Amino acid sequence: MDKAQKQIIDINMEENRRSEIRKIFDRTPMYNLSALEIDGRKIRVSKNHWVIDFASCNYLGLDLDPEMDDDVSSNIKKWGVHPSWCRLVASPEIYDELERKLAELIGTETTLILPTVTLISIGVIPALMGKSGVMFLDKSAHETMYEAGKIARDSGAELESYKQDDFATLEDLLIKHKNNPRKLIIVDGVYSMTGDYADLPKLVELAKKYDAMVYVDDAHGFGVVGEKPDERNPQGYKGNGVVKYYGMSYDNIIYVGGCSKAYSSLAAFIGCTNEMKKFLEAFATPYDLSGPCPTASLATMLKGLEINEKRGDEYREKLWKLTERAIDGIRKLGFTVINKTGFPIVSVVIGDTDKLIDTANILYEKGILVTVAPFPMVKRGEECHRITLTSANTEQEVDQLIGAFAEIKKYLEK
Ligand SMILES: Cc1ncc(COP(=O)(O)O)c(C=O)c1O
């Protein structure tokens, strides 16, 4: 390695807390796996070792749905694999159909598709804030929105933050900036480590009081949570997102849905008014500076919406039951399991980096793949294994997961 590279890496390793993640690479096989073969939710990771996937966010199992294939390949024949115009110049008409169907599903006037939620955040948040807007960032919101906030701040916008659900502090900040006409509260719809839902009724009440907008990143919620929750499915129906879950309108809300999780596709969208869409087409830089979604992603999404209409609620009911089984089983072993909502993100607290790695290695040995979350992915003391479930998992797989945690318990009690 040349000297310039070495200096860059070495100094960053010393000054940046992300070095903790890099150091773990050498201590566990649970990162950077090569998937050699898959069989349902089982993945072969070496010659004879298989692990059950509890790290995927393909919540509806659409990645494995046999109905996908034909439609995806016929669209590729029609459009080529990647008509790579930036969206400002031209888009295959499949976009129009998809944007209309997404708007129908979530109940906004229109939607605007871009490749990822990350790109949307770093394009849309600075566009909304301009040179002097003010952002109120929930400290538990996804890191990508903090990055977006820093880009906006670089152009002159102000970045304030408050603790999740600390509405008194949020209100004080809104009062402090009440004369600023561009105010944006920034939250996750469903929080990516805890599965908590943003308290949108309260946030929107405050937003209306002080003439602010709420930017809701529903990367996880879209496809899983939806309207009219009841006992049979406390996550609600149709998977039309967290705003519908609360039965709210989109007044004072910019809704961002992700397709890379429940819909197994590289795409994301903004749910908004027609006027806002036109504004973003001119102001959000990924619309003209980035490439578009590959055809396969758009076709997967279209087919996914069709499957969602036919069988989505069945998948969500199964997902809810599997999640409940996992939470109950692991809690009964005595672990602290972070999950208040029944959302299929189940974080099991280990609380120390060394133990986290040792227990990750036990899970791997027992044939389980999870997302290992050390500091700085989570706060110190909250180091955890993040389990995500999908409707393509089985009860037997969940029982194997619980069995692996029983082994971890024995190790921790030694
Ligand atoms: C809350 C949240 N927002 C954004 C993202 C990034 O989404 P995308 O892959 O579409 O950029 C994630 C992914 O983990 C997420 O959890």
XYZ file of C-alpha atoms and ligand atoms in Angstrom:
430
model
C 0.000 0.000 0.000
C 1.331 3.461 -0.856
C 2.088 6.011 1.854
C -0.814 8.340 0.979
C -3.363 5.535 1.353
C -1.814 4.283 4.568
C -1.912 7.744 6.147
C -5.536 8.244 5.225
C -6.573 4.885 6.634
C -4.424 5.079 9.769
C -5.483 8.574 10.787
C -9.150 7.814 10.218
C -8.802 4.623 12.253
C -7.526 6.748 15.111
C -9.927 9.644 14.957
C -13.219 8.092 13.819
C -15.427 5.937 16.022
C -16.266 3.788 12.980
C -12.875 2.143 13.516
C -14.692 -0.050 16.064
C -16.601 -1.637 13.190
C -13.448 -2.184 11.129
C -11.725 -3.873 14.097
C -14.566 -6.358 14.429
C -14.095 -7.602 10.845
C -11.172 -9.695 12.027
C -12.994 -11.239 14.983
C -16.205 -12.683 13.589
C -17.360 -14.473 10.443
C -20.719 -12.661 10.809
C -19.620 -9.696 8.650
C -18.928 -9.573 4.918
C -20.190 -13.069 4.227
C -20.251 -14.413 0.709
C -23.578 -16.112 -0.010
C -22.660 -19.102 -2.170
C -26.139 -20.531 -2.578
C -29.613 -19.924 -1.166
C -32.471 -22.253 -0.368
C -35.437 -20.237 0.852
C -34.099 -18.266 3.812
C -31.112 -20.577 4.218
C -27.766 -19.411 2.906
C -24.702 -21.572 2.250
C -21.720 -19.542 3.392
C -18.889 -22.065 3.048
C -18.438 -25.596 1.735
C -20.788 -27.190 4.250
C -22.029 -24.432 6.492
C -25.543 -23.037 6.137
C -27.032 -20.176 8.110
C -30.674 -19.129 8.428
C -31.147 -15.560 7.366
C -32.491 -13.285 10.094
C -30.702 -10.238 8.718
C -32.661 -9.590 5.543
C -35.318 -6.878 5.445
C -37.245 -8.561 2.627
C -40.189 -8.485 5.010
C -42.819 -9.768 2.572
C -40.565 -12.452 1.108
C -41.048 -11.037 -2.405
C -37.396 -11.681 -3.248
C -38.227 -15.396 -3.340
C -41.712 -15.172 -4.860
C -41.938 -17.455 -7.923
C -44.363 -15.048 -9.635
C -41.634 -12.434 -10.025
C -39.549 -13.909 -12.814
C -41.711 -13.606 -15.920
C -42.758 -10.008 -15.509
C -39.263 -8.840 -14.712
C -37.756 -10.445 -17.805
C -40.533 -9.222 -20.122
C -39.930 -5.655 -18.975
C -36.199 -6.070 -19.528
C -36.943 -7.232 -23.091
C -39.087 -4.141 -23.577
C -36.811 -1.505 -22.003
C -33.322 -2.988 -21.845
C -31.658 -3.562 -18.506
C -30.996 0.078 -17.725
C -32.245 2.991 -19.821
C -29.811 5.294 -18.085
C -31.264 8.719 -18.762
C -31.314 10.856 -15.691
C -34.922 11.337 -14.755
C -34.905 15.000 -15.757
C -34.300 13.989 -19.377
C -36.560 10.963 -19.853
C -38.030 7.955 -18.047
C -39.523 4.702 -19.379
C -43.312 4.918 -19.020
C -43.216 2.115 -16.440
C -42.349 4.945 -13.996
C -45.685 6.678 -14.621
C -47.613 3.512 -13.897
C -45.619 2.809 -10.781
C -45.837 6.367 -9.432
C -49.619 6.329 -9.985
C -50.054 2.948 -8.282
C -47.891 3.961 -5.323
C -49.890 7.177 -4.903
C -53.139 5.188 -5.003
C -51.837 2.792 -2.369
C -50.562 5.360 0.121
C -53.212 7.992 -0.629
C -51.119 10.977 -1.740
C -51.783 13.140 -4.798
C -48.694 11.766 -6.470
C -45.310 10.126 -5.871
C -41.822 10.650 -7.238
C -39.468 7.684 -7.622
C -35.699 7.855 -7.113
C -33.315 4.921 -6.582
C -32.877 4.926 -2.800
C -34.105 6.506 0.409
C -30.551 7.704 1.055
C -30.476 9.581 -2.247
C -33.906 11.030 -1.531
C -32.787 12.334 1.857
C -29.580 13.895 0.626
C -31.442 15.436 -2.322
C -34.763 16.438 -0.825
C -33.824 17.710 2.658
C -31.290 20.280 1.353
C -33.718 21.232 -1.439
C -36.465 21.974 1.098
C -34.177 23.865 3.460
C -32.395 26.101 0.946
C -30.009 28.652 2.403
C -31.686 29.366 5.719
C -34.296 26.753 6.687
C -34.152 24.959 10.017
C -34.214 21.213 10.649
C -35.360 19.521 13.865
C -33.715 16.123 13.720
C -34.797 13.304 15.991
C -31.554 11.955 17.510
C -32.710 8.374 16.909
C -33.465 8.999 13.239
C -31.482 7.095 10.645
C -27.904 8.300 10.088
C -28.636 9.033 6.401
C -30.882 11.930 7.442
C -28.181 13.324 9.683
C -25.839 13.205 6.685
C -28.517 14.989 4.625
C -28.893 17.572 7.398
C -25.154 18.255 7.325
C -25.303 18.878 3.559
C -28.170 21.339 4.094
C -26.250 22.998 6.934
C -23.334 23.504 4.568
C -25.594 25.749 2.470
C -26.629 27.811 5.478
C -29.580 25.901 6.992
C -29.647 25.292 10.750
C -29.643 21.826 12.285
C -31.237 21.326 15.710
C -31.817 17.976 17.369
C -34.005 16.530 20.087
C -34.465 13.123 21.713
C -37.079 10.782 20.244
C -40.507 11.643 21.724
C -39.174 14.598 23.770
C -41.967 16.828 22.557
C -41.322 19.529 25.156
C -37.807 20.137 23.792
C -39.081 19.951 20.227
C -41.715 22.564 21.009
C -39.123 24.840 22.650
C -37.012 24.576 19.492
C -40.011 25.293 17.267
C -40.739 28.393 19.379
C -37.089 29.472 19.165
C -37.313 29.334 15.353
C -40.944 30.382 14.971
C -40.095 33.223 12.588
C -38.233 30.948 10.198
C -40.670 30.113 7.362
C -38.896 26.869 6.387
C -39.108 24.379 9.254
C -38.681 20.623 8.873
C -39.048 17.996 11.611
C -37.157 14.865 10.562
C -38.049 11.390 11.850
C -38.081 7.693 10.993
C -41.597 6.346 10.378
C -40.500 3.041 11.927
C -37.170 3.227 13.778
C -34.588 0.952 12.261
C -33.132 -0.488 15.471
C -36.161 -0.618 17.776
C -39.194 -1.040 15.510
C -40.812 1.912 17.371
C -43.297 3.971 15.389
C -42.923 7.742 15.248
C -45.681 9.429 17.223
C -47.006 11.146 14.115
C -50.234 12.460 15.647
C -48.231 14.422 18.211
C -45.545 15.500 15.713
C -48.073 16.721 13.170
C -50.031 18.553 15.873
C -46.851 20.476 16.754
C -45.962 20.945 13.084
C -49.371 22.493 12.391
C -49.133 24.746 15.441
C -45.818 26.210 14.244
C -46.255 25.888 10.466
C -43.620 23.203 10.012
C -43.432 20.096 7.805
C -42.661 16.577 9.061
C -40.291 14.533 6.896
C -41.104 10.861 7.520
C -38.552 8.257 6.389
C -40.692 5.119 6.261
C -37.990 2.876 4.749
C -39.048 0.052 7.070
C -42.723 0.779 7.581
C -43.805 0.893 3.935
C -45.067 -2.562 2.982
C -45.366 -3.743 6.581
C -47.518 -1.301 8.541
C -50.756 0.006 7.153
C -54.291 1.131 7.656
C -56.880 0.066 10.220
C -54.799 -2.007 12.654
C -56.856 -4.512 14.638
C -56.372 -7.601 16.800
C -55.875 -9.942 13.875
C -53.123 -7.774 12.508
C -51.929 -5.046 14.884
C -49.637 -3.717 12.112
C -52.683 -2.886 9.985
C -53.573 -3.800 6.413
C -52.369 -3.131 2.847
C -48.875 -2.122 4.007
C -49.619 1.436 2.947
C -47.321 2.989 5.515
C -47.173 4.618 8.894
C -49.323 7.653 8.066
C -52.192 5.355 7.084
C -51.531 3.248 10.171
C -52.541 6.268 12.227
C -55.457 7.039 9.896
C -54.019 10.522 9.250
C -54.006 12.792 6.215
C -50.747 13.936 4.588
C -51.198 17.572 5.626
C -47.802 18.930 6.799
C -46.122 15.610 5.884
C -43.491 14.702 3.293
C -43.657 10.916 3.170
C -40.713 8.830 1.961
C -41.257 5.136 1.284
C -38.490 2.635 0.675
C -38.760 -0.378 -1.599
C -35.401 -1.977 -0.763
C -36.901 -3.696 2.266
C -40.502 -5.002 2.130
C -40.543 -4.836 -1.703
C -37.117 -6.372 -2.349
C -36.293 -3.761 -4.944
C -33.850 -0.917 -5.477
C -36.285 1.978 -5.514
C -37.762 4.571 -3.191
C -40.343 7.312 -3.510
C -41.613 10.564 -2.105
C -45.368 10.794 -1.503
C -46.397 14.420 -2.001
C -48.610 16.961 -3.744
C -48.342 17.669 -7.490
C -46.851 21.100 -6.740
C -44.196 19.625 -4.451
C -43.334 17.010 -7.093
C -42.687 19.714 -9.706
C -40.606 21.636 -7.176
C -38.499 18.563 -6.355
C -38.007 17.694 -10.023
C -36.251 21.022 -10.367
C -34.544 21.287 -6.965
C -33.645 17.755 -5.757
C -30.285 16.984 -7.319
C -30.610 13.155 -7.610
C -33.375 13.817 -10.168
C -30.812 15.173 -12.610
C -27.393 14.245 -11.214
C -27.951 10.523 -10.508
C -28.827 7.569 -12.673
C -32.287 5.971 -12.447
C -33.452 2.619 -11.079
C -32.591 -0.404 -13.237
C -35.548 -1.822 -15.185
C -35.522 -4.999 -13.086
C -36.088 -2.934 -9.929
C -39.059 -1.088 -11.386
C -40.576 -4.295 -12.759
C -40.032 -6.044 -9.411
C -41.814 -3.183 -7.721
C -44.786 -3.292 -10.118
C -45.153 -7.021 -9.666
C -44.691 -6.600 -5.928
C -47.636 -4.203 -5.795
C -49.774 -6.756 -7.650
C -48.750 -9.537 -5.254
C -49.337 -7.197 -2.318
C -52.906 -6.681 -3.446
C -53.476 -10.433 -3.761
C -51.594 -11.859 -0.803
C -49.914 -9.037 1.113
C -52.199 -9.222 4.137
C -51.670 -12.975 4.384
C -47.887 -12.412 4.363
C -48.174 -9.654 6.971
C -50.263 -11.843 9.249
C -47.667 -14.603 9.027
C -44.897 -12.074 9.659
C -46.657 -10.753 12.741
C -47.054 -14.289 14.157
C -43.441 -15.298 13.466
C -42.223 -12.087 15.086
C -44.373 -12.681 18.164
C -42.983 -16.225 18.417
C -39.387 -14.960 18.242
C -39.933 -12.159 20.770
C -41.729 -14.428 23.268
C -39.197 -17.234 22.944
C -36.150 -15.014 23.409
C -37.733 -12.975 26.229
C -38.611 -16.187 28.071
C -34.899 -17.005 28.136
C -34.378 -13.804 30.126
C -32.921 -11.517 27.440
C -33.736 -7.829 27.096
C -35.534 -7.648 23.777
C -36.163 -4.183 22.361
C -39.545 -4.283 20.649
C -42.721 -2.516 21.775
C -44.693 -2.742 18.566
C -44.418 -6.287 17.218
C -42.650 -4.904 14.119
C -40.277 -7.547 12.654
C -37.145 -5.788 13.948
C -36.177 -7.515 17.178
C -33.029 -6.292 18.912
C -31.552 -8.478 21.644
C -29.307 -6.468 23.950
C -25.912 -7.950 24.826
C -24.433 -4.688 26.085
C -20.677 -5.088 25.597
C -18.513 -5.358 22.473
C -16.475 -8.428 23.467
C -19.542 -10.378 24.517
C -21.300 -9.219 21.380
C -18.602 -10.767 19.229
C -18.419 -13.995 21.244
C -22.173 -14.397 21.057
C -22.194 -13.536 17.335
C -19.781 -16.419 16.872
C -22.084 -18.765 18.804
C -25.006 -17.738 16.572
C -22.908 -18.366 13.478
C -21.862 -21.803 14.737
C -25.506 -22.624 15.422
C -26.413 -21.660 11.864
C -27.981 -18.248 12.467
C -27.278 -14.991 10.632
C -28.275 -11.716 12.303
C -27.084 -8.122 12.057
C -24.428 -7.634 14.703
C -24.774 -4.062 15.987
C -21.813 -2.742 18.010
C -21.115 0.866 19.008
C -21.350 3.248 17.068
C -24.286 1.613 15.272
C -25.994 1.783 18.675
C -25.173 3.586 21.935
C -22.528 2.083 24.213
C -24.160 -0.374 26.603
C -26.879 -1.149 24.029
C -24.744 -3.351 21.748
C -27.171 -5.867 20.320
C -28.007 -8.535 17.787
C -30.651 -7.191 15.448
C -32.970 -9.909 14.194
C -35.208 -9.135 11.242
C -37.909 -11.566 10.236
C -39.626 -12.058 6.910
C -42.743 -13.933 5.894
C -40.448 -16.349 4.022
C -39.034 -17.574 7.347
C -40.654 -20.614 8.964
C -41.686 -21.501 12.529
C -38.958 -24.159 12.593
C -36.373 -21.522 11.685
C -37.630 -19.252 14.460
C -37.379 -22.155 16.907
C -33.781 -22.743 15.787
C -33.111 -19.043 16.422
C -34.527 -19.326 19.946
C -32.437 -22.479 20.496
C -29.288 -20.571 19.503
C -30.108 -17.855 22.048
C -30.508 -20.596 24.680
C -26.865 -21.507 23.941
C -25.876 -17.851 24.302
C -27.591 -17.762 27.668
C -25.496 -20.722 28.861
C -22.335 -18.943 27.700
C -23.301 -15.671 29.429
C -24.071 -17.469 32.696
C -20.698 -19.217 32.811
C -34.667 4.308 8.322
C -33.816 4.060 7.110
N -33.711 5.017 6.181
C -32.970 4.820 5.075
C -32.306 3.642 4.835
C -31.529 3.493 3.566
O -32.410 3.058 2.581
P -31.923 2.877 1.078
O -31.272 1.545 1.007
O -33.174 2.939 0.252
O -30.999 4.004 0.808
C -32.387 2.618 5.758
C -31.685 1.349 5.504
O -31.257 0.626 6.293
C -33.152 2.831 6.935
O -33.202 1.884 7.872
